[in-house]
Amino acid sequence: MMTGMNTETCGPAELAALREIFASRPDAVPPAGWEAVRSFEAEHGIVLPEPYRTFVAEICDGLRAGPPYYGLLPLAITPSDWGSDRPERLLAEPFPLTAAWLWEEDEEEAEEAVSGQEFEARMDSVFDHGSLLLGTDGCGMYWHLIVTGSQRGHIWLIDENGAIPFGTRPGTSLMPGTPGFAGWVTHWDQDRSWFADA
């Protein structure tokens, strides 16, 4: 079960931790500013979850060094390997999952779907609905910040094998840690493995 968090107000401790982590990074992109953040939100019909919203407006709008491995993307940018033939990203549509989904384990469901179209449509919605791309670890592994739906504020790793939430209680997830953007960044800054020990 995912733990709750405040996505409406930026906590001073989270903001201080993010400032400290990014202050010493010479390749940090300057913050986008509040006008750019509000314009992005109006364009997509969303309000970004905190503390990411304040982070992008006041601290940093991207970092080549990470997180993730190939860098934290600036607001509204997709990774170069995302593909131009993908469906339109609909940030205002709710993210459809509440728990991990490993589609390789759902092959039976795929076979039952009419020509696999329903299965493909469900997978597409996981990739393209209700999330903002934070970056990639390569090999089609993308980190998403959920911006709409019940998982708003949580970070998910979505790749060719499935979708896994980051930041749940140890023993209950493949990726335990402190949920949310600040928890995810802190986990990276401490050079900890994303995945639970096997």
Short mmCIF file of C-alpha atoms in Angstrom, two decimals:
data_model
loop_
_atom_site.label_atom_id
_atom_site.label_comp_id
_atom_site.label_asym_id
_atom_site.label_seq_id
_atom_site.Cartn_x
_atom_site.Cartn_y
_atom_site.Cartn_z
CA MET A 1 0.00 0.00 0.00
CA MET A 2 1.25 3.45 -0.89
CA THR A 3 1.73 5.86 1.95
CA GLY A 4 0.04 9.25 1.92
CA MET A 5 1.88 12.50 1.44
CA ASN A 6 1.14 16.17 1.14
CA THR A 7 1.18 17.16 -2.55
CA GLU A 8 -0.51 20.54 -2.04
CA THR A 9 1.99 22.30 0.22
CA CYS A 10 5.76 22.31 -0.07
CA GLY A 11 7.17 21.32 3.31
CA PRO A 12 10.13 23.43 4.52
CA ALA A 13 12.22 20.33 5.34
CA GLU A 14 11.72 18.84 1.86
CA LEU A 15 12.51 22.16 0.20
CA ALA A 16 15.66 22.61 2.33
CA ALA A 17 16.83 19.09 1.46
CA LEU A 18 16.29 19.69 -2.27
CA ARG A 19 18.12 23.05 -2.11
CA GLU A 20 21.08 21.42 -0.34
CA ILE A 21 21.30 18.53 -2.82
CA PHE A 22 21.21 20.75 -5.91
CA ALA A 23 23.15 23.80 -4.61
CA SER A 24 26.54 22.19 -5.25
CA ARG A 25 25.73 20.88 -8.74
CA PRO A 26 27.40 23.12 -11.34
CA ASP A 27 25.42 21.61 -14.24
CA ALA A 28 22.02 22.30 -12.65
CA VAL A 29 19.69 24.15 -15.02
CA PRO A 30 18.40 27.40 -13.48
CA PRO A 31 14.81 27.27 -12.17
CA ALA A 32 12.03 27.79 -14.71
CA GLY A 33 10.28 30.41 -12.59
CA TRP A 34 6.66 30.63 -11.47
CA GLU A 35 5.40 32.13 -14.72
CA ALA A 36 6.68 29.16 -16.75
CA VAL A 37 5.28 26.66 -14.24
CA ARG A 38 1.84 28.27 -14.23
CA SER A 39 1.84 28.47 -18.03
CA PHE A 40 2.69 24.76 -18.29
CA GLU A 41 -0.07 23.91 -15.81
CA ALA A 42 -2.65 25.99 -17.69
CA GLU A 43 -1.66 24.42 -21.01
CA HIS A 44 -2.14 20.89 -19.64
CA GLY A 45 -5.05 21.50 -17.25
CA ILE A 46 -3.15 20.32 -14.16
CA VAL A 47 -1.44 21.59 -11.03
CA LEU A 48 1.96 20.01 -10.46
CA PRO A 49 2.35 18.20 -7.13
CA GLU A 50 4.56 19.62 -4.42
CA PRO A 51 7.46 19.69 -3.76
CA TYR A 52 8.27 19.23 -7.47
CA ARG A 53 6.26 22.34 -8.37
CA THR A 54 8.29 24.64 -6.11
CA PHE A 55 11.52 22.81 -7.00
CA VAL A 56 11.12 23.55 -10.73
CA ALA A 57 9.99 27.14 -10.11
CA GLU A 58 12.63 28.09 -7.52
CA ILE A 59 15.54 25.61 -7.38
CA CYS A 60 16.34 23.74 -10.58
CA ASP A 61 14.79 22.82 -13.94
CA GLY A 62 16.96 19.87 -14.88
CA LEU A 63 20.32 18.30 -14.12
CA ARG A 64 22.55 16.45 -16.56
CA ALA A 65 24.08 14.32 -13.77
CA GLY A 66 20.76 12.86 -12.61
CA PRO A 67 18.60 11.60 -11.18
CA PRO A 68 18.02 9.35 -13.10
CA TYR A 69 21.12 8.03 -14.86
CA TYR A 70 20.75 10.16 -18.00
CA GLY A 71 19.74 13.28 -16.12
CA LEU A 72 16.71 15.03 -14.71
CA LEU A 73 14.73 16.47 -17.61
CA PRO A 74 13.60 20.08 -17.70
CA LEU A 75 9.86 20.68 -17.38
CA ALA A 76 7.92 19.71 -20.54
CA ILE A 77 10.83 17.87 -22.19
CA THR A 78 10.74 14.19 -23.17
CA PRO A 79 13.85 11.99 -23.46
CA SER A 80 15.44 11.80 -26.92
CA ASP A 81 14.61 8.10 -27.13
CA TRP A 82 10.90 8.54 -26.27
CA GLY A 83 9.86 8.30 -29.92
CA SER A 84 7.91 10.68 -32.11
CA ASP A 85 5.28 8.08 -33.08
CA ARG A 86 3.96 7.63 -29.53
CA PRO A 87 0.37 8.58 -28.62
CA GLU A 88 -0.27 12.10 -27.35
CA ARG A 89 0.60 12.53 -23.67
CA LEU A 90 -2.51 13.49 -21.70
CA LEU A 91 -1.38 14.83 -18.35
CA ALA A 92 -4.90 15.75 -17.20
CA GLU A 93 -6.13 12.15 -17.66
CA PRO A 94 -5.74 10.21 -14.38
CA PHE A 95 -2.84 7.80 -14.14
CA PRO A 96 -4.58 4.40 -14.32
CA LEU A 97 -2.65 2.29 -11.78
CA THR A 98 -2.66 2.03 -8.00
CA ALA A 99 -0.26 -0.93 -7.69
CA ALA A 100 2.63 -2.39 -9.65
CA TRP A 101 1.73 -4.04 -12.94
CA LEU A 102 4.22 -6.37 -14.60
CA TRP A 103 2.66 -6.94 -18.01
CA GLU A 104 4.92 -9.86 -18.80
CA GLU A 105 3.01 -11.69 -16.05
CA ASP A 106 -0.30 -10.73 -17.70
CA GLU A 107 0.24 -12.57 -20.99
CA GLU A 108 -3.02 -14.46 -20.47
CA GLU A 109 -4.90 -11.16 -20.25
CA ALA A 110 -3.20 -10.02 -23.46
CA GLU A 111 -4.28 -13.19 -25.25
CA GLU A 112 -7.90 -12.71 -24.13
CA ALA A 113 -8.01 -9.10 -25.36
CA VAL A 114 -9.45 -8.56 -28.83
CA SER A 115 -6.39 -8.68 -31.10
CA GLY A 116 -4.37 -7.40 -28.16
CA GLN A 117 -5.74 -3.89 -28.81
CA GLU A 118 -7.33 -3.51 -25.36
CA PHE A 119 -4.11 -4.65 -23.69
CA GLU A 120 -2.05 -2.22 -25.80
CA ALA A 121 -4.46 0.64 -25.04
CA ARG A 122 -4.14 -0.07 -21.31
CA MET A 123 -0.34 -0.11 -21.56
CA ASP A 124 -0.37 3.15 -23.56
CA SER A 125 -2.44 4.84 -20.86
CA VAL A 126 0.15 3.83 -18.25
CA PHE A 127 2.90 5.47 -20.30
CA ASP A 128 0.96 8.54 -21.42
CA HIS A 129 -1.83 9.46 -18.96
CA GLY A 130 -1.40 11.54 -15.83
CA SER A 131 2.37 11.62 -15.60
CA LEU A 132 5.29 13.90 -16.30
CA LEU A 133 8.53 12.36 -17.55
CA LEU A 134 11.44 12.99 -15.19
CA GLY A 135 14.07 11.13 -17.21
CA THR A 136 15.46 7.78 -18.26
CA ASP A 137 17.90 5.18 -17.02
CA GLY A 138 18.31 4.01 -20.63
CA CYS A 139 17.04 0.83 -22.29
CA GLY A 140 13.47 2.15 -22.27
CA MET A 141 13.35 2.64 -18.47
CA TYR A 142 11.48 5.91 -17.76
CA TRP A 143 10.85 7.65 -14.44
CA HIS A 144 7.44 9.35 -14.20
CA LEU A 145 6.07 11.83 -11.68
CA ILE A 146 2.34 11.18 -11.38
CA VAL A 147 0.44 14.46 -11.69
CA THR A 148 -3.21 13.31 -11.72
CA GLY A 149 -5.14 10.43 -10.20
CA SER A 150 -4.86 8.61 -6.90
CA GLN A 151 -1.07 8.26 -7.21
CA ARG A 152 -0.51 12.02 -7.60
CA GLY A 153 2.93 12.97 -6.29
CA HIS A 154 4.37 9.45 -6.46
CA ILE A 155 7.25 8.41 -8.70
CA TRP A 156 6.92 5.32 -10.92
CA LEU A 157 9.45 3.44 -13.05
CA ILE A 158 7.77 2.36 -16.30
CA ASP A 159 9.53 0.23 -18.91
CA GLU A 160 8.94 -2.59 -21.38
CA ASN A 161 8.34 -5.04 -18.52
CA GLY A 162 5.83 -3.09 -16.45
CA ALA A 163 5.21 -0.23 -14.05
CA ILE A 164 6.54 -0.16 -10.48
CA PRO A 165 5.97 2.54 -7.84
CA PHE A 166 8.95 3.90 -5.92
CA GLY A 167 8.68 4.56 -2.23
CA THR A 168 6.64 2.10 -0.23
CA ARG A 169 7.31 0.30 3.01
CA PRO A 170 10.23 -2.19 2.95
CA GLY A 171 9.02 -5.70 2.31
CA THR A 172 5.98 -4.53 0.33
CA SER A 173 7.59 -3.31 -2.87
CA LEU A 174 10.34 -3.93 -5.35
CA MET A 175 11.43 -0.31 -4.72
CA PRO A 176 11.08 0.64 -1.04
CA GLY A 177 11.93 4.15 0.09
CA THR A 178 10.40 7.46 1.05
CA PRO A 179 7.60 8.25 -1.43
CA GLY A 180 7.44 11.39 -3.53
CA PHE A 181 9.85 13.56 -5.44
CA ALA A 182 11.99 14.64 -2.47
CA GLY A 183 12.28 11.03 -1.27
CA TRP A 184 13.27 9.86 -4.75
CA VAL A 185 15.93 12.61 -5.13
CA THR A 186 17.32 11.93 -1.65
CA HIS A 187 17.51 8.19 -2.42
CA TRP A 188 19.54 9.01 -5.55
CA ASP A 189 21.76 11.51 -3.71
CA GLN A 190 22.62 8.85 -1.14
CA ASP A 191 23.68 6.54 -4.02
CA ARG A 192 21.26 3.84 -2.91
CA SER A 193 19.97 1.11 -5.18
CA TRP A 194 16.47 1.71 -6.54
CA PHE A 195 15.48 -1.91 -6.01
CA ALA A 196 15.05 -3.94 -2.82
CA ASP A 197 17.80 -6.40 -2.03
CA ALA A 198 17.02 -9.82 -3.43
#
